[in-house]
């Protein structure tokens, strides 16, 4: 039931791919970004930071998007990018910190999104949807795939492994020690086999890229209304995705950091918490939850273990069983007065992947008053919530792999 389509990717030439491809623009610290722009003329960051060429810092909106389009055309004119002559699917493998991810890059259908074949697990912001839609309309391309996941499928896996036995079109290692490999699938029989395999998959789940998906769908609808000869097969009716089996996803939790106790003293705050939790003081012993409905907390120089009192909290649906939702309903909203967890400046989120002491250090240095940690959400929890039409709180999951920009580019217009 899921529709995928091969496309003619615009790609860096083999000799320049390691120099061209980049992480997402927003992930670079300013110093690293400036260094890459200054010393690497081939980085895709020149395309998405088009004002650098003229030392212009404040160009925004449509003017910036049109400059992005111009820098993109310059990369094509200089043969940094070339376009495949045959519509293809692409096997992409990333190996990071000993973890291997192997999936398919393809064009996926905006209609599938509207028909709930492609399902979301978090809400998007209308302002960002419209911003990205305007970006796509003015630049005409999509350089970073949406991460979609699907139940493991033997037919898809067999074809992926078949191509991984051959020499890769791309094979390079980046400065963060990640290995990247890409293979082209342009054999009609293999494309047909993969297309059929996904037609038998009932649901695709968005793991990362909700705003990019929604903005692509808004653009498709607008362009369809403007096109009297619309057929549904135009390029704008699809968006580029990386389809990865769910067993290969890595899911991490986000920590919560709070700037004040809503007028309470630490002792008063602990008394309020006692309504919903059995509390154990762990002192300087780092505590990380090992079970659902258990939470770690760092307050005034000490770690605490919080165990939910199930007699004090009612599970009404699958969303109410989610640890991020429990923390919101028992602590953030009623005690700390945080009603809008998406926009309230009192709460900050940080993914818990490598720095186990982050809960402590950000409180000890005075940035925050209290911090909370929890167990990662499982893929089954995500699917259950999504399938029942529920939406998780923001920053519930940090999902890998994170994908690079400009390995393959999908031209929408």
Short mmCIF file of C-alpha atoms in Angstrom, two decimals:
data_model
loop_
_atom_site.label_atom_id
_atom_site.label_comp_id
_atom_site.label_asym_id
_atom_site.label_seq_id
_atom_site.Cartn_x
_atom_site.Cartn_y
_atom_site.Cartn_z
CA UNK A 1 0.00 0.00 0.00
CA UNK A 2 3.01 2.32 0.35
CA UNK A 3 4.13 3.90 -2.91
CA UNK A 4 7.79 4.46 -3.70
CA UNK A 5 9.23 5.72 -6.95
CA UNK A 6 12.71 5.83 -8.50
CA UNK A 7 14.05 9.25 -9.45
CA UNK A 8 16.98 10.83 -11.27
CA UNK A 9 19.06 12.03 -8.34
CA UNK A 10 21.35 15.00 -8.64
CA UNK A 11 24.54 13.88 -6.90
CA UNK A 12 28.11 14.98 -6.25
CA UNK A 13 30.69 13.46 -8.53
CA UNK A 14 32.46 10.49 -7.00
CA UNK A 15 35.71 12.39 -6.47
CA UNK A 16 34.04 15.26 -4.58
CA UNK A 17 31.29 13.58 -2.54
CA UNK A 18 33.24 13.58 0.73
CA UNK A 19 33.86 17.31 0.33
CA UNK A 20 30.32 18.19 -0.79
CA UNK A 21 28.05 16.31 1.60
CA UNK A 22 27.40 17.89 4.97
CA UNK A 23 25.52 17.45 8.18
CA UNK A 24 22.35 19.46 8.64
CA UNK A 25 23.22 23.16 8.53
CA UNK A 26 21.76 23.85 11.99
CA UNK A 27 23.98 21.30 13.74
CA UNK A 28 27.28 23.12 13.13
CA UNK A 29 28.75 25.42 15.80
CA UNK A 30 29.48 28.84 14.31
CA UNK A 31 33.25 28.38 14.46
CA UNK A 32 33.13 25.03 12.62
CA UNK A 33 30.65 26.37 10.07
CA UNK A 34 32.87 29.35 9.29
CA UNK A 35 35.94 27.12 8.97
CA UNK A 36 34.22 24.82 6.49
CA UNK A 37 32.96 27.75 4.44
CA UNK A 38 36.40 29.35 4.43
CA UNK A 39 38.48 26.29 3.53
CA UNK A 40 36.18 23.98 1.54
CA UNK A 41 34.84 25.49 -1.71
CA UNK A 42 32.87 22.32 -2.47
CA UNK A 43 30.85 21.96 0.73
CA UNK A 44 27.08 22.03 0.29
CA UNK A 45 27.06 24.54 3.15
CA UNK A 46 27.90 27.18 0.50
CA UNK A 47 24.57 26.41 -1.15
CA UNK A 48 22.48 26.71 2.01
CA UNK A 49 24.51 29.67 3.27
CA UNK A 50 24.48 31.66 0.02
CA UNK A 51 25.26 35.07 1.48
CA UNK A 52 28.77 33.97 2.44
CA UNK A 53 29.95 34.50 -1.13
CA UNK A 54 29.25 38.22 -0.86
CA UNK A 55 29.90 38.53 2.89
CA UNK A 56 26.17 39.20 3.39
CA UNK A 57 24.95 38.09 6.82
CA UNK A 58 21.36 39.28 7.10
CA UNK A 59 19.68 38.12 3.89
CA UNK A 60 16.47 36.26 4.85
CA UNK A 61 13.19 34.95 3.49
CA UNK A 62 12.57 34.59 -0.23
CA UNK A 63 15.68 36.59 -1.11
CA UNK A 64 17.81 34.02 0.72
CA UNK A 65 15.91 31.08 -0.80
CA UNK A 66 16.48 32.44 -4.32
CA UNK A 67 20.18 32.83 -3.57
CA UNK A 68 20.22 29.19 -2.41
CA UNK A 69 18.74 28.26 -5.79
CA UNK A 70 21.43 30.30 -7.56
CA UNK A 71 24.28 28.67 -5.59
CA UNK A 72 22.77 25.27 -6.43
CA UNK A 73 22.75 26.12 -10.14
CA UNK A 74 26.39 27.21 -9.86
CA UNK A 75 27.33 23.83 -8.37
CA UNK A 76 25.58 22.12 -11.29
CA UNK A 77 27.19 24.39 -13.86
CA UNK A 78 30.62 23.66 -12.38
CA UNK A 79 29.91 19.91 -12.58
CA UNK A 80 30.20 19.51 -8.84
CA UNK A 81 26.73 17.97 -9.20
CA UNK A 82 25.57 15.76 -12.04
CA UNK A 83 22.18 14.14 -12.58
CA UNK A 84 21.62 10.45 -13.10
CA UNK A 85 20.30 9.69 -16.57
CA UNK A 86 18.09 6.80 -15.42
CA UNK A 87 15.49 6.88 -12.63
CA UNK A 88 16.99 4.86 -9.80
CA UNK A 89 16.54 3.78 -6.22
CA UNK A 90 19.56 3.97 -3.93
CA UNK A 91 20.93 1.72 -1.21
CA UNK A 92 22.53 3.86 1.49
CA UNK A 93 24.54 2.46 4.40
CA UNK A 94 25.92 4.44 7.32
CA UNK A 95 28.21 2.90 9.92
CA UNK A 96 28.52 5.00 13.07
CA UNK A 97 30.05 3.99 16.42
CA UNK A 98 29.81 0.33 15.48
CA UNK A 99 26.13 0.57 14.50
CA UNK A 100 25.20 -0.14 10.88
CA UNK A 101 22.14 1.31 9.13
CA UNK A 102 21.12 0.08 5.66
CA UNK A 103 18.06 1.28 3.80
CA UNK A 104 16.59 2.59 0.54
CA UNK A 105 16.50 6.18 -0.71
CA UNK A 106 13.40 6.72 -2.84
CA UNK A 107 10.72 9.22 -3.73
CA UNK A 108 7.67 8.72 -1.51
CA UNK A 109 4.12 9.89 -2.07
CA UNK A 110 2.44 12.97 -0.58
CA UNK A 111 -0.85 11.18 -1.24
CA UNK A 112 0.27 8.42 1.13
CA UNK A 113 0.71 11.08 3.80
CA UNK A 114 -2.81 12.42 3.26
CA UNK A 115 -4.23 8.87 3.22
CA UNK A 116 -2.51 8.00 6.50
CA UNK A 117 -0.24 5.39 4.94
CA UNK A 118 2.65 7.58 6.08
CA UNK A 119 1.98 8.36 9.75
CA UNK A 120 3.31 11.03 12.11
CA UNK A 121 4.22 10.73 15.79
CA UNK A 122 4.62 14.40 16.68
CA UNK A 123 2.90 17.68 15.87
CA UNK A 124 4.40 20.29 13.59
CA UNK A 125 4.38 24.08 13.89
CA UNK A 126 2.37 25.85 11.20
CA UNK A 127 4.92 28.67 10.97
CA UNK A 128 7.75 26.23 10.19
CA UNK A 129 5.57 24.28 7.75
CA UNK A 130 4.96 27.41 5.69
CA UNK A 131 8.59 28.49 5.94
CA UNK A 132 9.83 25.16 4.57
CA UNK A 133 7.13 25.13 1.88
CA UNK A 134 8.33 28.54 0.72
CA UNK A 135 11.91 27.26 0.79
CA UNK A 136 11.07 24.26 -1.39
CA UNK A 137 9.08 26.37 -3.84
CA UNK A 138 11.92 28.85 -4.32
CA UNK A 139 14.86 26.45 -4.33
CA UNK A 140 13.15 23.66 -6.26
CA UNK A 141 14.99 20.81 -4.57
CA UNK A 142 15.15 18.60 -1.50
CA UNK A 143 18.67 17.74 -0.35
CA UNK A 144 18.04 15.82 2.87
CA UNK A 145 15.74 12.79 2.96
CA UNK A 146 12.98 12.28 5.49
CA UNK A 147 13.67 9.24 7.69
CA UNK A 148 10.83 6.72 7.36
CA UNK A 149 10.70 3.33 9.02
CA UNK A 150 8.83 0.14 8.17
CA UNK A 151 8.50 -3.40 9.57
CA UNK A 152 11.49 -5.54 8.60
CA UNK A 153 10.90 -7.10 5.18
CA UNK A 154 12.85 -10.06 3.77
CA UNK A 155 12.24 -9.09 0.15
CA UNK A 156 13.69 -5.61 0.66
CA UNK A 157 16.57 -6.95 2.76
CA UNK A 158 17.54 -9.48 0.07
CA UNK A 159 17.89 -6.78 -2.58
CA UNK A 160 19.85 -4.49 -0.25
CA UNK A 161 22.33 -7.26 0.53
CA UNK A 162 22.63 -8.13 -3.17
CA UNK A 163 23.90 -4.65 -3.99
CA UNK A 164 26.12 -4.42 -0.93
CA UNK A 165 28.19 -7.26 -2.38
CA UNK A 166 29.15 -4.98 -5.28
CA UNK A 167 31.51 -2.02 -5.35
CA UNK A 168 29.78 1.05 -3.92
CA UNK A 169 29.30 4.19 -6.00
CA UNK A 170 30.35 6.15 -2.91
CA UNK A 171 32.53 4.99 -0.03
CA UNK A 172 34.00 7.63 2.25
CA UNK A 173 34.58 8.42 5.91
CA UNK A 174 33.78 11.79 7.45
CA UNK A 175 35.69 13.63 10.17
CA UNK A 176 33.29 12.29 12.83
CA UNK A 177 34.50 8.76 11.88
CA UNK A 178 31.23 7.73 10.21
CA UNK A 179 31.49 5.54 7.10
CA UNK A 180 29.05 6.24 4.25
CA UNK A 181 28.31 3.98 1.27
CA UNK A 182 25.86 4.37 -1.62
CA UNK A 183 24.81 1.99 -4.38
CA UNK A 184 22.56 2.71 -7.39
CA UNK A 185 19.65 0.40 -8.17
CA UNK A 186 18.81 1.01 -11.83
CA UNK A 187 17.94 -2.52 -12.91
CA UNK A 188 14.21 -2.51 -13.84
CA UNK A 189 13.52 -5.93 -12.30
CA UNK A 190 15.00 -4.92 -8.93
CA UNK A 191 13.17 -1.59 -8.97
CA UNK A 192 9.93 -3.44 -9.69
CA UNK A 193 10.61 -5.94 -6.91
CA UNK A 194 11.23 -3.17 -4.37
CA UNK A 195 8.19 -1.23 -5.53
CA UNK A 196 6.03 -4.34 -5.08
CA UNK A 197 7.54 -5.06 -1.67
CA UNK A 198 6.57 -1.62 -0.39
CA UNK A 199 3.11 -1.91 -1.93
CA UNK A 200 2.62 -4.81 0.48
CA UNK A 201 3.70 -2.72 3.48
CA UNK A 202 0.64 -1.22 5.13
CA UNK A 203 2.23 1.70 7.00
CA UNK A 204 5.37 3.82 6.95
CA UNK A 205 6.20 5.80 10.08
CA UNK A 206 8.02 9.14 10.09
CA UNK A 207 11.02 8.75 12.39
CA UNK A 208 12.58 12.14 11.62
CA UNK A 209 11.52 14.95 9.29
CA UNK A 210 7.93 15.81 10.20
CA UNK A 211 8.20 19.44 9.09
CA UNK A 212 9.90 18.53 5.81
CA UNK A 213 7.16 16.00 5.08
CA UNK A 214 4.30 18.35 5.88
CA UNK A 215 5.80 21.23 3.91
CA UNK A 216 6.28 18.96 0.88
CA UNK A 217 2.62 18.00 1.10
CA UNK A 218 1.50 21.64 1.36
CA UNK A 219 3.58 22.53 -1.70
CA UNK A 220 2.18 19.57 -3.66
CA UNK A 221 -1.38 20.64 -2.92
CA UNK A 222 -0.71 24.25 -3.90
CA UNK A 223 1.04 23.31 -7.14
CA UNK A 224 -1.71 20.84 -8.02
CA UNK A 225 -4.28 23.62 -7.66
CA UNK A 226 -2.20 25.82 -9.98
CA UNK A 227 -1.75 23.09 -12.61
CA UNK A 228 -4.79 22.53 -14.87
CA UNK A 229 -3.11 19.40 -16.28
CA UNK A 230 -2.28 17.86 -12.89
CA UNK A 231 -2.00 14.05 -13.06
CA UNK A 232 -0.65 13.11 -9.63
CA UNK A 233 2.61 11.78 -11.06
CA UNK A 234 4.46 15.09 -11.22
CA UNK A 235 7.68 15.30 -9.24
CA UNK A 236 6.12 17.72 -6.77
CA UNK A 237 3.75 14.95 -5.64
CA UNK A 238 6.68 13.11 -4.08
CA UNK A 239 9.42 13.83 -1.55
CA UNK A 240 12.76 12.16 -0.95
CA UNK A 241 12.91 9.64 1.89
CA UNK A 242 15.33 7.19 3.44
CA UNK A 243 13.40 4.01 4.25
CA UNK A 244 14.96 2.03 7.08
CA UNK A 245 13.72 -1.17 8.74
CA UNK A 246 12.52 -0.50 12.27
CA UNK A 247 14.93 -3.00 13.85
CA UNK A 248 17.82 -0.74 12.80
CA UNK A 249 16.56 2.48 14.38
CA UNK A 250 18.45 3.76 17.41
CA UNK A 251 16.14 5.61 19.80
CA UNK A 252 17.40 7.76 22.66
CA UNK A 253 15.64 9.84 25.28
CA UNK A 254 15.62 13.58 25.80
CA UNK A 255 16.47 15.02 29.22
CA UNK A 256 14.35 17.87 30.61
CA UNK A 257 16.01 20.89 32.23
CA UNK A 258 13.93 23.41 34.21
CA UNK A 259 14.98 26.98 35.03
CA UNK A 260 12.91 27.55 38.21
CA UNK A 261 10.69 25.72 40.72
CA UNK A 262 7.61 27.91 40.18
CA UNK A 263 8.06 29.72 43.50
CA UNK A 264 8.72 26.58 45.57
CA UNK A 265 11.76 25.87 47.70
CA UNK A 266 13.56 22.57 46.99
CA UNK A 267 12.01 21.03 50.12
CA UNK A 268 8.51 22.18 49.15
CA UNK A 269 9.07 20.82 45.65
CA UNK A 270 10.03 17.40 47.05
CA UNK A 271 6.88 17.37 49.18
CA UNK A 272 4.77 18.08 46.08
CA UNK A 273 6.53 15.28 44.18
CA UNK A 274 5.75 12.83 46.98
CA UNK A 275 2.11 12.82 45.89
CA UNK A 276 2.93 11.00 42.69
CA UNK A 277 6.29 9.34 43.35
CA UNK A 278 8.17 7.21 45.80
CA UNK A 279 11.41 9.13 46.16
CA UNK A 280 14.87 7.76 46.93
CA UNK A 281 17.78 10.14 47.51
CA UNK A 282 20.90 8.79 45.76
CA UNK A 283 23.32 11.62 46.66
CA UNK A 284 26.24 11.74 44.21
CA UNK A 285 25.45 8.30 42.80
CA UNK A 286 24.46 8.71 39.15
CA UNK A 287 21.01 7.20 38.73
CA UNK A 288 19.67 6.23 35.31
CA UNK A 289 16.23 4.57 35.08
CA UNK A 290 16.16 0.93 34.06
CA UNK A 291 12.37 0.54 33.88
CA UNK A 292 9.39 2.39 32.47
CA UNK A 293 7.69 4.86 34.84
CA UNK A 294 10.95 5.38 36.73
CA UNK A 295 12.68 8.78 36.46
CA UNK A 296 15.98 10.28 37.47
CA UNK A 297 16.15 13.78 38.94
CA UNK A 298 19.02 16.05 39.93
CA UNK A 299 18.24 18.79 42.43
CA UNK A 300 20.45 20.93 44.68
CA UNK A 301 23.56 18.75 44.41
CA UNK A 302 21.88 15.33 44.70
CA UNK A 303 20.49 12.64 42.41
CA UNK A 304 17.05 11.21 43.16
CA UNK A 305 15.20 8.14 41.88
CA UNK A 306 11.49 8.74 41.29
CA UNK A 307 9.15 5.75 41.09
CA UNK A 308 5.60 6.44 39.92
CA UNK A 309 2.87 5.67 42.46
CA UNK A 310 0.42 3.93 40.14
CA UNK A 311 -2.34 4.37 42.72
CA UNK A 312 -2.00 8.15 42.26
CA UNK A 313 -1.97 8.19 38.46
CA UNK A 314 -4.60 6.83 36.07
CA UNK A 315 -3.67 5.23 32.76
CA UNK A 316 -6.47 6.30 30.44
CA UNK A 317 -4.92 5.43 27.06
CA UNK A 318 -1.58 4.47 25.52
CA UNK A 319 -0.39 8.07 25.49
CA UNK A 320 -0.95 8.34 29.25
CA UNK A 321 1.46 5.40 29.71
CA UNK A 322 4.29 7.23 27.97
CA UNK A 323 6.98 8.44 30.38
CA UNK A 324 7.25 11.87 28.74
CA UNK A 325 3.50 12.33 29.15
CA UNK A 326 3.58 11.09 32.77
CA UNK A 327 6.27 13.63 33.64
CA UNK A 328 4.22 16.39 32.03
CA UNK A 329 0.95 15.45 33.74
CA UNK A 330 2.43 14.88 37.22
CA UNK A 331 5.30 17.36 37.48
CA UNK A 332 5.79 19.88 34.69
CA UNK A 333 2.21 21.08 34.44
CA UNK A 334 0.67 20.83 37.95
CA UNK A 335 3.76 21.59 40.05
CA UNK A 336 6.09 23.64 37.86
CA UNK A 337 3.36 25.48 35.96
CA UNK A 338 4.61 24.60 32.48
CA UNK A 339 1.47 24.47 30.33
CA UNK A 340 3.03 24.74 26.87
CA UNK A 341 5.93 22.32 26.79
CA UNK A 342 6.68 23.19 23.18
CA UNK A 343 7.20 26.93 23.66
CA UNK A 344 7.68 27.68 27.39
CA UNK A 345 11.14 29.22 27.90
CA UNK A 346 11.43 27.64 31.36
CA UNK A 347 12.06 24.18 29.89
CA UNK A 348 14.95 23.08 27.69
CA UNK A 349 15.50 19.65 26.11
CA UNK A 350 18.75 17.85 25.42
CA UNK A 351 19.16 14.38 23.90
CA UNK A 352 20.78 11.84 26.21
CA UNK A 353 23.14 9.90 23.95
CA UNK A 354 26.64 10.25 25.31
CA UNK A 355 26.86 12.63 28.28
CA UNK A 356 25.51 10.69 31.25
CA UNK A 357 26.49 13.49 33.63
CA UNK A 358 24.58 16.17 31.74
CA UNK A 359 21.74 16.06 34.29
CA UNK A 360 24.23 17.11 36.95
CA UNK A 361 26.56 19.50 35.15
CA UNK A 362 23.91 21.81 33.70
CA UNK A 363 22.34 22.23 37.14
CA UNK A 364 25.62 22.58 39.03
CA UNK A 365 26.79 25.39 36.72
CA UNK A 366 23.64 27.39 37.45
CA UNK A 367 21.94 27.12 34.06
CA UNK A 368 19.00 25.22 35.56
CA UNK A 369 17.50 24.40 38.94
CA UNK A 370 16.33 20.82 38.36
CA UNK A 371 16.71 18.18 35.64
CA UNK A 372 14.89 14.96 34.77
CA UNK A 373 15.85 11.84 32.83
CA UNK A 374 13.86 8.80 31.70
CA UNK A 375 14.01 5.60 29.68
CA UNK A 376 14.08 5.79 25.87
CA UNK A 377 10.76 5.25 24.11
CA UNK A 378 10.54 1.95 22.22
CA UNK A 379 9.55 1.62 18.56
CA UNK A 380 6.54 -0.42 19.65
CA UNK A 381 5.35 2.41 21.91
CA UNK A 382 5.71 4.85 19.03
CA UNK A 383 3.76 2.63 16.63
CA UNK A 384 1.01 1.92 19.15
CA UNK A 385 0.48 5.61 19.83
CA UNK A 386 0.59 6.53 16.14
CA UNK A 387 -1.78 3.73 15.08
CA UNK A 388 -4.36 4.93 17.59
CA UNK A 389 -4.25 8.46 16.24
CA UNK A 390 -2.45 9.91 19.25
CA UNK A 391 0.51 12.30 19.20
CA UNK A 392 3.48 12.20 21.54
CA UNK A 393 4.75 15.24 23.46
CA UNK A 394 7.59 17.16 21.78
CA UNK A 395 11.14 15.92 22.32
CA UNK A 396 10.07 12.44 23.35
CA UNK A 397 12.51 10.67 21.04
CA UNK A 398 15.93 11.34 19.56
CA UNK A 399 16.22 8.94 16.64
CA UNK A 400 19.26 7.91 14.62
CA UNK A 401 20.62 7.70 12.01
CA UNK A 402 20.95 11.40 11.34
CA UNK A 403 21.33 11.85 7.61
CA UNK A 404 23.70 13.97 5.55
CA UNK A 405 22.64 16.58 3.06
CA UNK A 406 23.41 16.44 -0.68
CA UNK A 407 24.35 12.77 -1.04
CA UNK A 408 21.30 12.59 -3.29
CA UNK A 409 19.15 15.58 -4.26
CA UNK A 410 15.54 15.36 -5.40
CA UNK A 411 14.42 18.08 -7.79
CA UNK A 412 10.80 18.97 -7.12
CA UNK A 413 10.33 21.50 -9.92
#
